[in-house]
């Protein structure tokens, strides 16, 4: 119990799409209080087995989630993000899920055909299917007002729906390099110095820390939960730097 909030932790996993009844006794209650609730559709075995996810692509919009960190300015950052993170399933092998990453065009879920796909995403832990978790040390770039902002040390987790049409209960943790964000704050702080940007964020209670990739003291932690990612209906196309260089539209 936390103040007026009661936290319930089941002793065993609850079945998906199932109605339960909790019976509560508390101080001053003349009779037990019954609370009925229904679990979500997440958690059931995937129809057709895990292999049914092959070729599916999911669009993850960070701006639609709940920003736990950085407190105070996370929602502001989320509202500026213009791209979806695209996650495509390329292989399923027992307790492992191999995925390909990509970035969408600004404002929609179509794959940005002028940006390389991320082929070095680590294999996702799928041993507790339909739950998965990906830990990717290398980063991706998202667009904020035509400025590329990098995210590093990314962890993505979620649970696939039984029909494979989306994954929910998703959480994302990542490092945001404030040095890439500083130019967007230049008009406000009259400088594009990342140290000045970090000083501004400190006023909101957000402390910059050492970046895992560069060692510079200009990174903040993003933590976003309550995310869902819908299937886009299109399989990701693998793109290399050579592919993009040969595409006239990308020049």
PDB file of C-alpha atoms in Angstrom:
ATOM      1  CA  UNK A   1       0.000   0.000   0.000  1.00  0.00           C
ATOM      2  CA  UNK A   2       1.329   3.442  -0.976  1.00  0.00           C
ATOM      3  CA  UNK A   3      -0.858   6.171   0.496  1.00  0.00           C
ATOM      4  CA  UNK A   4      -4.302   5.618  -1.014  1.00  0.00           C
ATOM      5  CA  UNK A   5      -2.978   3.271  -3.711  1.00  0.00           C
ATOM      6  CA  UNK A   6      -3.035  -0.488  -3.346  1.00  0.00           C
ATOM      7  CA  UNK A   7      -0.482  -2.415  -5.427  1.00  0.00           C
ATOM      8  CA  UNK A   8      -1.372  -5.993  -6.332  1.00  0.00           C
ATOM      9  CA  UNK A   9       1.399  -8.408  -7.323  1.00  0.00           C
ATOM     10  CA  UNK A  10       0.031 -11.839  -8.311  1.00  0.00           C
ATOM     11  CA  UNK A  11       1.826 -14.915  -7.010  1.00  0.00           C
ATOM     12  CA  UNK A  12       1.458 -16.556 -10.446  1.00  0.00           C
ATOM     13  CA  UNK A  13       1.074 -15.163 -13.996  1.00  0.00           C
ATOM     14  CA  UNK A  14      -2.455 -14.089 -14.911  1.00  0.00           C
ATOM     15  CA  UNK A  15      -4.059 -15.407 -18.092  1.00  0.00           C
ATOM     16  CA  UNK A  16      -4.668 -12.950 -20.928  1.00  0.00           C
ATOM     17  CA  UNK A  17      -8.190 -11.717 -21.794  1.00  0.00           C
ATOM     18  CA  UNK A  18      -9.526 -13.130 -18.528  1.00  0.00           C
ATOM     19  CA  UNK A  19     -11.787 -11.554 -15.899  1.00  0.00           C
ATOM     20  CA  UNK A  20     -10.685 -11.800 -12.267  1.00  0.00           C
ATOM     21  CA  UNK A  21     -12.188 -10.661  -8.991  1.00  0.00           C
ATOM     22  CA  UNK A  22     -10.116  -9.273  -6.134  1.00  0.00           C
ATOM     23  CA  UNK A  23     -11.612  -9.349  -2.622  1.00  0.00           C
ATOM     24  CA  UNK A  24     -10.209  -6.631  -0.345  1.00  0.00           C
ATOM     25  CA  UNK A  25     -10.420  -6.266   3.414  1.00  0.00           C
ATOM     26  CA  UNK A  26      -9.139  -3.051   4.949  1.00  0.00           C
ATOM     27  CA  UNK A  27      -9.247  -1.210   8.229  1.00  0.00           C
ATOM     28  CA  UNK A  28     -12.725   0.178   8.949  1.00  0.00           C
ATOM     29  CA  UNK A  29     -14.381  -1.816   6.172  1.00  0.00           C
ATOM     30  CA  UNK A  30     -17.588  -3.465   7.461  1.00  0.00           C
ATOM     31  CA  UNK A  31     -17.630  -5.890   4.528  1.00  0.00           C
ATOM     32  CA  UNK A  32     -15.057  -7.113   2.004  1.00  0.00           C
ATOM     33  CA  UNK A  33     -14.851  -5.006  -1.136  1.00  0.00           C
ATOM     34  CA  UNK A  34     -14.911  -6.859  -4.442  1.00  0.00           C
ATOM     35  CA  UNK A  35     -13.051  -5.377  -7.412  1.00  0.00           C
ATOM     36  CA  UNK A  36     -13.468  -7.018 -10.803  1.00  0.00           C
ATOM     37  CA  UNK A  37     -10.892  -6.499 -13.559  1.00  0.00           C
ATOM     38  CA  UNK A  38     -10.039  -7.997 -16.930  1.00  0.00           C
ATOM     39  CA  UNK A  39      -6.521  -8.571 -18.172  1.00  0.00           C
ATOM     40  CA  UNK A  40      -5.420  -7.320 -21.582  1.00  0.00           C
ATOM     41  CA  UNK A  41      -5.052  -9.453 -24.691  1.00  0.00           C
ATOM     42  CA  UNK A  42      -1.279  -9.467 -24.227  1.00  0.00           C
ATOM     43  CA  UNK A  43       0.420 -12.566 -22.887  1.00  0.00           C
ATOM     44  CA  UNK A  44      -1.267 -15.334 -24.871  1.00  0.00           C
ATOM     45  CA  UNK A  45       0.722 -17.623 -27.165  1.00  0.00           C
ATOM     46  CA  UNK A  46       1.121 -16.192 -30.671  1.00  0.00           C
ATOM     47  CA  UNK A  47      -1.332 -17.618 -33.198  1.00  0.00           C
ATOM     48  CA  UNK A  48       0.545 -19.888 -35.586  1.00  0.00           C
ATOM     49  CA  UNK A  49       3.603 -19.940 -33.338  1.00  0.00           C
ATOM     50  CA  UNK A  50       6.470 -17.485 -33.069  1.00  0.00           C
ATOM     51  CA  UNK A  51       7.309 -17.967 -36.767  1.00  0.00           C
ATOM     52  CA  UNK A  52       4.101 -16.082 -37.625  1.00  0.00           C
ATOM     53  CA  UNK A  53       5.977 -12.867 -36.794  1.00  0.00           C
ATOM     54  CA  UNK A  54       8.454 -13.303 -39.656  1.00  0.00           C
ATOM     55  CA  UNK A  55       8.462 -10.367 -42.063  1.00  0.00           C
ATOM     56  CA  UNK A  56       6.292  -8.173 -39.861  1.00  0.00           C
ATOM     57  CA  UNK A  57       7.323  -4.581 -39.161  1.00  0.00           C
ATOM     58  CA  UNK A  58       6.238  -2.516 -36.168  1.00  0.00           C
ATOM     59  CA  UNK A  59       6.262   1.288 -35.816  1.00  0.00           C
ATOM     60  CA  UNK A  60       7.251   2.617 -32.403  1.00  0.00           C
ATOM     61  CA  UNK A  61       6.401   6.276 -31.762  1.00  0.00           C
ATOM     62  CA  UNK A  62       8.330   7.453 -28.692  1.00  0.00           C
ATOM     63  CA  UNK A  63       6.310  10.653 -28.552  1.00  0.00           C
ATOM     64  CA  UNK A  64       3.119   8.688 -27.806  1.00  0.00           C
ATOM     65  CA  UNK A  65       4.482   7.177 -24.597  1.00  0.00           C
ATOM     66  CA  UNK A  66       4.838   8.268 -20.999  1.00  0.00           C
ATOM     67  CA  UNK A  67       8.216   9.911 -20.354  1.00  0.00           C
ATOM     68  CA  UNK A  68       9.467   8.765 -16.964  1.00  0.00           C
ATOM     69  CA  UNK A  69      12.854  10.368 -17.575  1.00  0.00           C
ATOM     70  CA  UNK A  70      13.946  13.060 -17.945  1.00  0.00           C
ATOM     71  CA  UNK A  71      11.308  14.339 -15.546  1.00  0.00           C
ATOM     72  CA  UNK A  72       9.888  17.704 -16.481  1.00  0.00           C
ATOM     73  CA  UNK A  73      11.195  17.946 -20.038  1.00  0.00           C
ATOM     74  CA  UNK A  74      10.675  14.416 -21.383  1.00  0.00           C
ATOM     75  CA  UNK A  75       7.236  15.173 -22.811  1.00  0.00           C
ATOM     76  CA  UNK A  76       8.648  18.277 -24.506  1.00  0.00           C
ATOM     77  CA  UNK A  77      11.366  16.205 -26.178  1.00  0.00           C
ATOM     78  CA  UNK A  78       8.845  13.536 -27.165  1.00  0.00           C
ATOM     79  CA  UNK A  79       6.609  16.114 -28.816  1.00  0.00           C
ATOM     80  CA  UNK A  80       9.483  17.210 -31.051  1.00  0.00           C
ATOM     81  CA  UNK A  81      10.353  13.740 -32.382  1.00  0.00           C
ATOM     82  CA  UNK A  82       9.301  13.407 -36.011  1.00  0.00           C
ATOM     83  CA  UNK A  83      10.138   9.766 -36.810  1.00  0.00           C
ATOM     84  CA  UNK A  84       8.975   6.339 -35.764  1.00  0.00           C
ATOM     85  CA  UNK A  85      11.490   3.644 -34.900  1.00  0.00           C
ATOM     86  CA  UNK A  86      10.723   0.711 -37.207  1.00  0.00           C
ATOM     87  CA  UNK A  87      11.431  -2.812 -35.954  1.00  0.00           C
ATOM     88  CA  UNK A  88      11.236  -5.655 -38.470  1.00  0.00           C
ATOM     89  CA  UNK A  89      11.388  -9.342 -37.577  1.00  0.00           C
ATOM     90  CA  UNK A  90      13.815 -11.171 -39.887  1.00  0.00           C
ATOM     91  CA  UNK A  91      14.294 -14.486 -38.085  1.00  0.00           C
ATOM     92  CA  UNK A  92      12.845 -16.497 -35.216  1.00  0.00           C
ATOM     93  CA  UNK A  93      14.948 -19.295 -33.782  1.00  0.00           C
ATOM     94  CA  UNK A  94      13.725 -20.815 -30.539  1.00  0.00           C
ATOM     95  CA  UNK A  95      14.301 -18.297 -27.786  1.00  0.00           C
ATOM     96  CA  UNK A  96      15.917 -15.741 -30.076  1.00  0.00           C
ATOM     97  CA  UNK A  97      14.383 -13.052 -32.251  1.00  0.00           C
ATOM     98  CA  UNK A  98      16.489 -11.405 -34.971  1.00  0.00           C
ATOM     99  CA  UNK A  99      15.329  -7.923 -35.922  1.00  0.00           C
ATOM    100  CA  UNK A 100      16.253  -5.171 -38.357  1.00  0.00           C
ATOM    101  CA  UNK A 101      15.902  -1.527 -37.385  1.00  0.00           C
ATOM    102  CA  UNK A 102      15.003   1.464 -39.520  1.00  0.00           C
ATOM    103  CA  UNK A 103      13.668   4.989 -39.295  1.00  0.00           C
ATOM    104  CA  UNK A 104      10.364   6.135 -40.760  1.00  0.00           C
ATOM    105  CA  UNK A 105       9.733   9.214 -42.847  1.00  0.00           C
ATOM    106  CA  UNK A 106       8.786  12.249 -40.796  1.00  0.00           C
ATOM    107  CA  UNK A 107       5.150  12.166 -39.763  1.00  0.00           C
ATOM    108  CA  UNK A 108       4.246   8.664 -40.950  1.00  0.00           C
ATOM    109  CA  UNK A 109       5.246   5.003 -40.681  1.00  0.00           C
ATOM    110  CA  UNK A 110       6.705   4.581 -44.178  1.00  0.00           C
ATOM    111  CA  UNK A 111      10.339   3.485 -44.194  1.00  0.00           C
ATOM    112  CA  UNK A 112      12.797   6.287 -44.938  1.00  0.00           C
ATOM    113  CA  UNK A 113      14.415   4.919 -48.091  1.00  0.00           C
ATOM    114  CA  UNK A 114      17.291   7.393 -47.823  1.00  0.00           C
ATOM    115  CA  UNK A 115      18.527   6.117 -44.466  1.00  0.00           C
ATOM    116  CA  UNK A 116      20.560   2.967 -43.878  1.00  0.00           C
ATOM    117  CA  UNK A 117      18.825   0.161 -42.046  1.00  0.00           C
ATOM    118  CA  UNK A 118      20.291  -0.994 -38.760  1.00  0.00           C
ATOM    119  CA  UNK A 119      21.594  -4.481 -39.362  1.00  0.00           C
ATOM    120  CA  UNK A 120      23.667  -4.767 -36.194  1.00  0.00           C
ATOM    121  CA  UNK A 121      20.799  -4.852 -33.719  1.00  0.00           C
ATOM    122  CA  UNK A 122      21.624  -7.593 -31.205  1.00  0.00           C
ATOM    123  CA  UNK A 123      19.485 -10.704 -31.193  1.00  0.00           C
ATOM    124  CA  UNK A 124      16.460 -10.154 -28.971  1.00  0.00           C
ATOM    125  CA  UNK A 125      15.805 -12.399 -26.004  1.00  0.00           C
ATOM    126  CA  UNK A 126      12.576 -14.220 -26.879  1.00  0.00           C
ATOM    127  CA  UNK A 127      12.878 -17.052 -24.388  1.00  0.00           C
ATOM    128  CA  UNK A 128       9.763 -15.808 -22.581  1.00  0.00           C
ATOM    129  CA  UNK A 129       7.606 -15.442 -25.713  1.00  0.00           C
ATOM    130  CA  UNK A 130       5.522 -13.380 -26.404  1.00  0.00           C
ATOM    131  CA  UNK A 131       7.678 -11.014 -24.305  1.00  0.00           C
ATOM    132  CA  UNK A 132      10.925  -9.780 -25.892  1.00  0.00           C
ATOM    133  CA  UNK A 133      13.838  -7.557 -24.963  1.00  0.00           C
ATOM    134  CA  UNK A 134      16.488  -5.948 -27.182  1.00  0.00           C
ATOM    135  CA  UNK A 135      19.671  -4.325 -25.901  1.00  0.00           C
ATOM    136  CA  UNK A 136      21.477  -2.321 -28.580  1.00  0.00           C
ATOM    137  CA  UNK A 137      24.696  -0.461 -27.653  1.00  0.00           C
ATOM    138  CA  UNK A 138      25.018   1.294 -31.008  1.00  0.00           C
ATOM    139  CA  UNK A 139      22.746   4.206 -31.749  1.00  0.00           C
ATOM    140  CA  UNK A 140      20.146   5.492 -34.153  1.00  0.00           C
ATOM    141  CA  UNK A 141      19.400   9.019 -35.311  1.00  0.00           C
ATOM    142  CA  UNK A 142      15.978  10.608 -35.069  1.00  0.00           C
ATOM    143  CA  UNK A 143      14.974  13.927 -36.587  1.00  0.00           C
ATOM    144  CA  UNK A 144      13.963  16.889 -34.443  1.00  0.00           C
ATOM    145  CA  UNK A 145      13.186  19.957 -36.535  1.00  0.00           C
ATOM    146  CA  UNK A 146      15.550  18.782 -39.297  1.00  0.00           C
ATOM    147  CA  UNK A 147      18.345  18.124 -36.787  1.00  0.00           C
ATOM    148  CA  UNK A 148      19.641  14.574 -36.335  1.00  0.00           C
ATOM    149  CA  UNK A 149      19.670  13.589 -32.669  1.00  0.00           C
ATOM    150  CA  UNK A 150      21.351  10.345 -31.677  1.00  0.00           C
ATOM    151  CA  UNK A 151      20.080   7.761 -29.222  1.00  0.00           C
ATOM    152  CA  UNK A 152      22.563   5.244 -27.825  1.00  0.00           C
ATOM    153  CA  UNK A 153      22.570   2.279 -25.414  1.00  0.00           C
ATOM    154  CA  UNK A 154      19.003   1.473 -26.403  1.00  0.00           C
ATOM    155  CA  UNK A 155      16.867  -1.088 -24.598  1.00  0.00           C
ATOM    156  CA  UNK A 156      13.475  -1.969 -26.064  1.00  0.00           C
ATOM    157  CA  UNK A 157      11.058  -4.435 -24.500  1.00  0.00           C
ATOM    158  CA  UNK A 158       7.443  -5.354 -25.098  1.00  0.00           C
ATOM    159  CA  UNK A 159       4.902  -8.134 -25.528  1.00  0.00           C
ATOM    160  CA  UNK A 160       3.468  -9.246 -28.866  1.00  0.00           C
ATOM    161  CA  UNK A 161      -0.307  -9.552 -29.166  1.00  0.00           C
ATOM    162  CA  UNK A 162      -1.674 -13.010 -29.789  1.00  0.00           C
ATOM    163  CA  UNK A 163      -2.569 -12.169 -33.418  1.00  0.00           C
ATOM    164  CA  UNK A 164       0.775 -10.424 -34.011  1.00  0.00           C
ATOM    165  CA  UNK A 165      -0.900  -7.158 -35.025  1.00  0.00           C
ATOM    166  CA  UNK A 166       1.007  -5.089 -32.477  1.00  0.00           C
ATOM    167  CA  UNK A 167       3.205  -5.259 -29.433  1.00  0.00           C
ATOM    168  CA  UNK A 168       2.283  -3.429 -26.249  1.00  0.00           C
ATOM    169  CA  UNK A 169       3.400  -2.802 -22.716  1.00  0.00           C
ATOM    170  CA  UNK A 170       6.563  -1.549 -24.375  1.00  0.00           C
ATOM    171  CA  UNK A 171       9.366   0.341 -22.677  1.00  0.00           C
ATOM    172  CA  UNK A 172      12.352   2.143 -24.177  1.00  0.00           C
ATOM    173  CA  UNK A 173      15.470   3.304 -22.384  1.00  0.00           C
ATOM    174  CA  UNK A 174      18.244   5.178 -24.184  1.00  0.00           C
ATOM    175  CA  UNK A 175      20.947   7.811 -23.901  1.00  0.00           C
ATOM    176  CA  UNK A 176      20.242  11.136 -25.582  1.00  0.00           C
ATOM    177  CA  UNK A 177      23.308  13.117 -26.621  1.00  0.00           C
ATOM    178  CA  UNK A 178      22.593  16.722 -25.612  1.00  0.00           C
ATOM    179  CA  UNK A 179      25.479  17.878 -27.813  1.00  0.00           C
ATOM    180  CA  UNK A 180      23.269  17.024 -30.806  1.00  0.00           C
ATOM    181  CA  UNK A 181      20.285  18.704 -29.159  1.00  0.00           C
ATOM    182  CA  UNK A 182      22.136  21.928 -28.257  1.00  0.00           C
ATOM    183  CA  UNK A 183      21.680  23.671 -31.666  1.00  0.00           C
ATOM    184  CA  UNK A 184      17.912  23.488 -31.182  1.00  0.00           C
ATOM    185  CA  UNK A 185      18.276  25.391 -27.915  1.00  0.00           C
ATOM    186  CA  UNK A 186      20.627  28.025 -29.324  1.00  0.00           C
ATOM    187  CA  UNK A 187      17.979  30.752 -29.557  1.00  0.00           C
ATOM    188  CA  UNK A 188      16.925  30.119 -25.967  1.00  0.00           C
ATOM    189  CA  UNK A 189      20.358  29.965 -24.350  1.00  0.00           C
ATOM    190  CA  UNK A 190      22.154  32.132 -26.940  1.00  0.00           C
ATOM    191  CA  UNK A 191      24.760  29.427 -27.428  1.00  0.00           C
ATOM    192  CA  UNK A 192      25.145  26.032 -29.072  1.00  0.00           C
ATOM    193  CA  UNK A 193      27.560  24.895 -26.350  1.00  0.00           C
ATOM    194  CA  UNK A 194      26.329  21.550 -24.960  1.00  0.00           C
ATOM    195  CA  UNK A 195      27.613  22.535 -21.521  1.00  0.00           C
ATOM    196  CA  UNK A 196      25.239  25.506 -21.589  1.00  0.00           C
ATOM    197  CA  UNK A 197      22.408  23.216 -22.681  1.00  0.00           C
ATOM    198  CA  UNK A 198      23.170  20.888 -19.769  1.00  0.00           C
ATOM    199  CA  UNK A 199      23.156  23.870 -17.412  1.00  0.00           C
ATOM    200  CA  UNK A 200      19.680  24.747 -18.690  1.00  0.00           C
ATOM    201  CA  UNK A 201      18.450  21.189 -18.132  1.00  0.00           C
ATOM    202  CA  UNK A 202      19.905  21.235 -14.625  1.00  0.00           C
ATOM    203  CA  UNK A 203      17.373  23.935 -13.832  1.00  0.00           C
ATOM    204  CA  UNK A 204      14.687  21.327 -14.498  1.00  0.00           C
ATOM    205  CA  UNK A 205      16.411  18.821 -12.227  1.00  0.00           C
ATOM    206  CA  UNK A 206      17.980  16.905 -15.147  1.00  0.00           C
ATOM    207  CA  UNK A 207      21.685  16.095 -14.813  1.00  0.00           C
ATOM    208  CA  UNK A 208      23.907  15.379 -17.807  1.00  0.00           C
ATOM    209  CA  UNK A 209      26.188  12.357 -17.410  1.00  0.00           C
ATOM    210  CA  UNK A 210      29.053  10.751 -19.326  1.00  0.00           C
ATOM    211  CA  UNK A 211      28.047   9.366 -22.725  1.00  0.00           C
ATOM    212  CA  UNK A 212      28.818   5.672 -23.162  1.00  0.00           C
ATOM    213  CA  UNK A 213      29.839   6.164 -26.802  1.00  0.00           C
ATOM    214  CA  UNK A 214      31.918   9.368 -26.668  1.00  0.00           C
ATOM    215  CA  UNK A 215      32.897   9.737 -23.028  1.00  0.00           C
ATOM    216  CA  UNK A 216      31.744  13.362 -23.123  1.00  0.00           C
ATOM    217  CA  UNK A 217      29.646  14.563 -20.126  1.00  0.00           C
ATOM    218  CA  UNK A 218      26.639  15.544 -22.227  1.00  0.00           C
ATOM    219  CA  UNK A 219      24.149  12.660 -22.136  1.00  0.00           C
ATOM    220  CA  UNK A 220      20.803  12.338 -20.402  1.00  0.00           C
ATOM    221  CA  UNK A 221      18.705   9.208 -19.920  1.00  0.00           C
ATOM    222  CA  UNK A 222      15.412   8.727 -21.723  1.00  0.00           C
ATOM    223  CA  UNK A 223      12.955   6.285 -20.183  1.00  0.00           C
ATOM    224  CA  UNK A 224       9.578   5.900 -21.886  1.00  0.00           C
ATOM    225  CA  UNK A 225       6.843   3.401 -21.019  1.00  0.00           C
ATOM    226  CA  UNK A 226       3.192   2.712 -21.854  1.00  0.00           C
ATOM    227  CA  UNK A 227       4.094   2.337 -25.530  1.00  0.00           C
ATOM    228  CA  UNK A 228       2.393   0.308 -28.248  1.00  0.00           C
ATOM    229  CA  UNK A 229       3.669  -0.385 -31.747  1.00  0.00           C
ATOM    230  CA  UNK A 230       1.276  -1.319 -34.554  1.00  0.00           C
ATOM    231  CA  UNK A 231       2.223  -3.523 -37.480  1.00  0.00           C
ATOM    232  CA  UNK A 232       2.774  -1.391 -40.580  1.00  0.00           C
ATOM    233  CA  UNK A 233       1.845  -4.050 -43.146  1.00  0.00           C
ATOM    234  CA  UNK A 234       5.116  -3.588 -45.054  1.00  0.00           C
ATOM    235  CA  UNK A 235       8.324  -5.595 -44.732  1.00  0.00           C
ATOM    236  CA  UNK A 236      11.490  -3.549 -44.170  1.00  0.00           C
ATOM    237  CA  UNK A 237      13.843  -3.183 -47.128  1.00  0.00           C
ATOM    238  CA  UNK A 238      17.525  -3.628 -46.313  1.00  0.00           C
ATOM    239  CA  UNK A 239      19.430  -0.478 -47.294  1.00  0.00           C
ATOM    240  CA  UNK A 240      23.182   0.130 -47.315  1.00  0.00           C
ATOM    241  CA  UNK A 241      25.157   3.331 -47.868  1.00  0.00           C
ATOM    242  CA  UNK A 242      25.853   2.106 -51.405  1.00  0.00           C
ATOM    243  CA  UNK A 243      22.127   1.639 -52.079  1.00  0.00           C
ATOM    244  CA  UNK A 244      21.387   5.169 -50.934  1.00  0.00           C
ATOM    245  CA  UNK A 245      24.273   6.691 -52.916  1.00  0.00           C
ATOM    246  CA  UNK A 246      22.870   5.097 -56.060  1.00  0.00           C
ATOM    247  CA  UNK A 247      19.353   6.452 -55.467  1.00  0.00           C
ATOM    248  CA  UNK A 248      18.720   9.720 -57.288  1.00  0.00           C
ATOM    249  CA  UNK A 249      15.953  10.799 -54.895  1.00  0.00           C
ATOM    250  CA  UNK A 250      18.396  10.679 -51.977  1.00  0.00           C
ATOM    251  CA  UNK A 251      20.947  13.029 -53.499  1.00  0.00           C
TER     252      UNK A 251
END
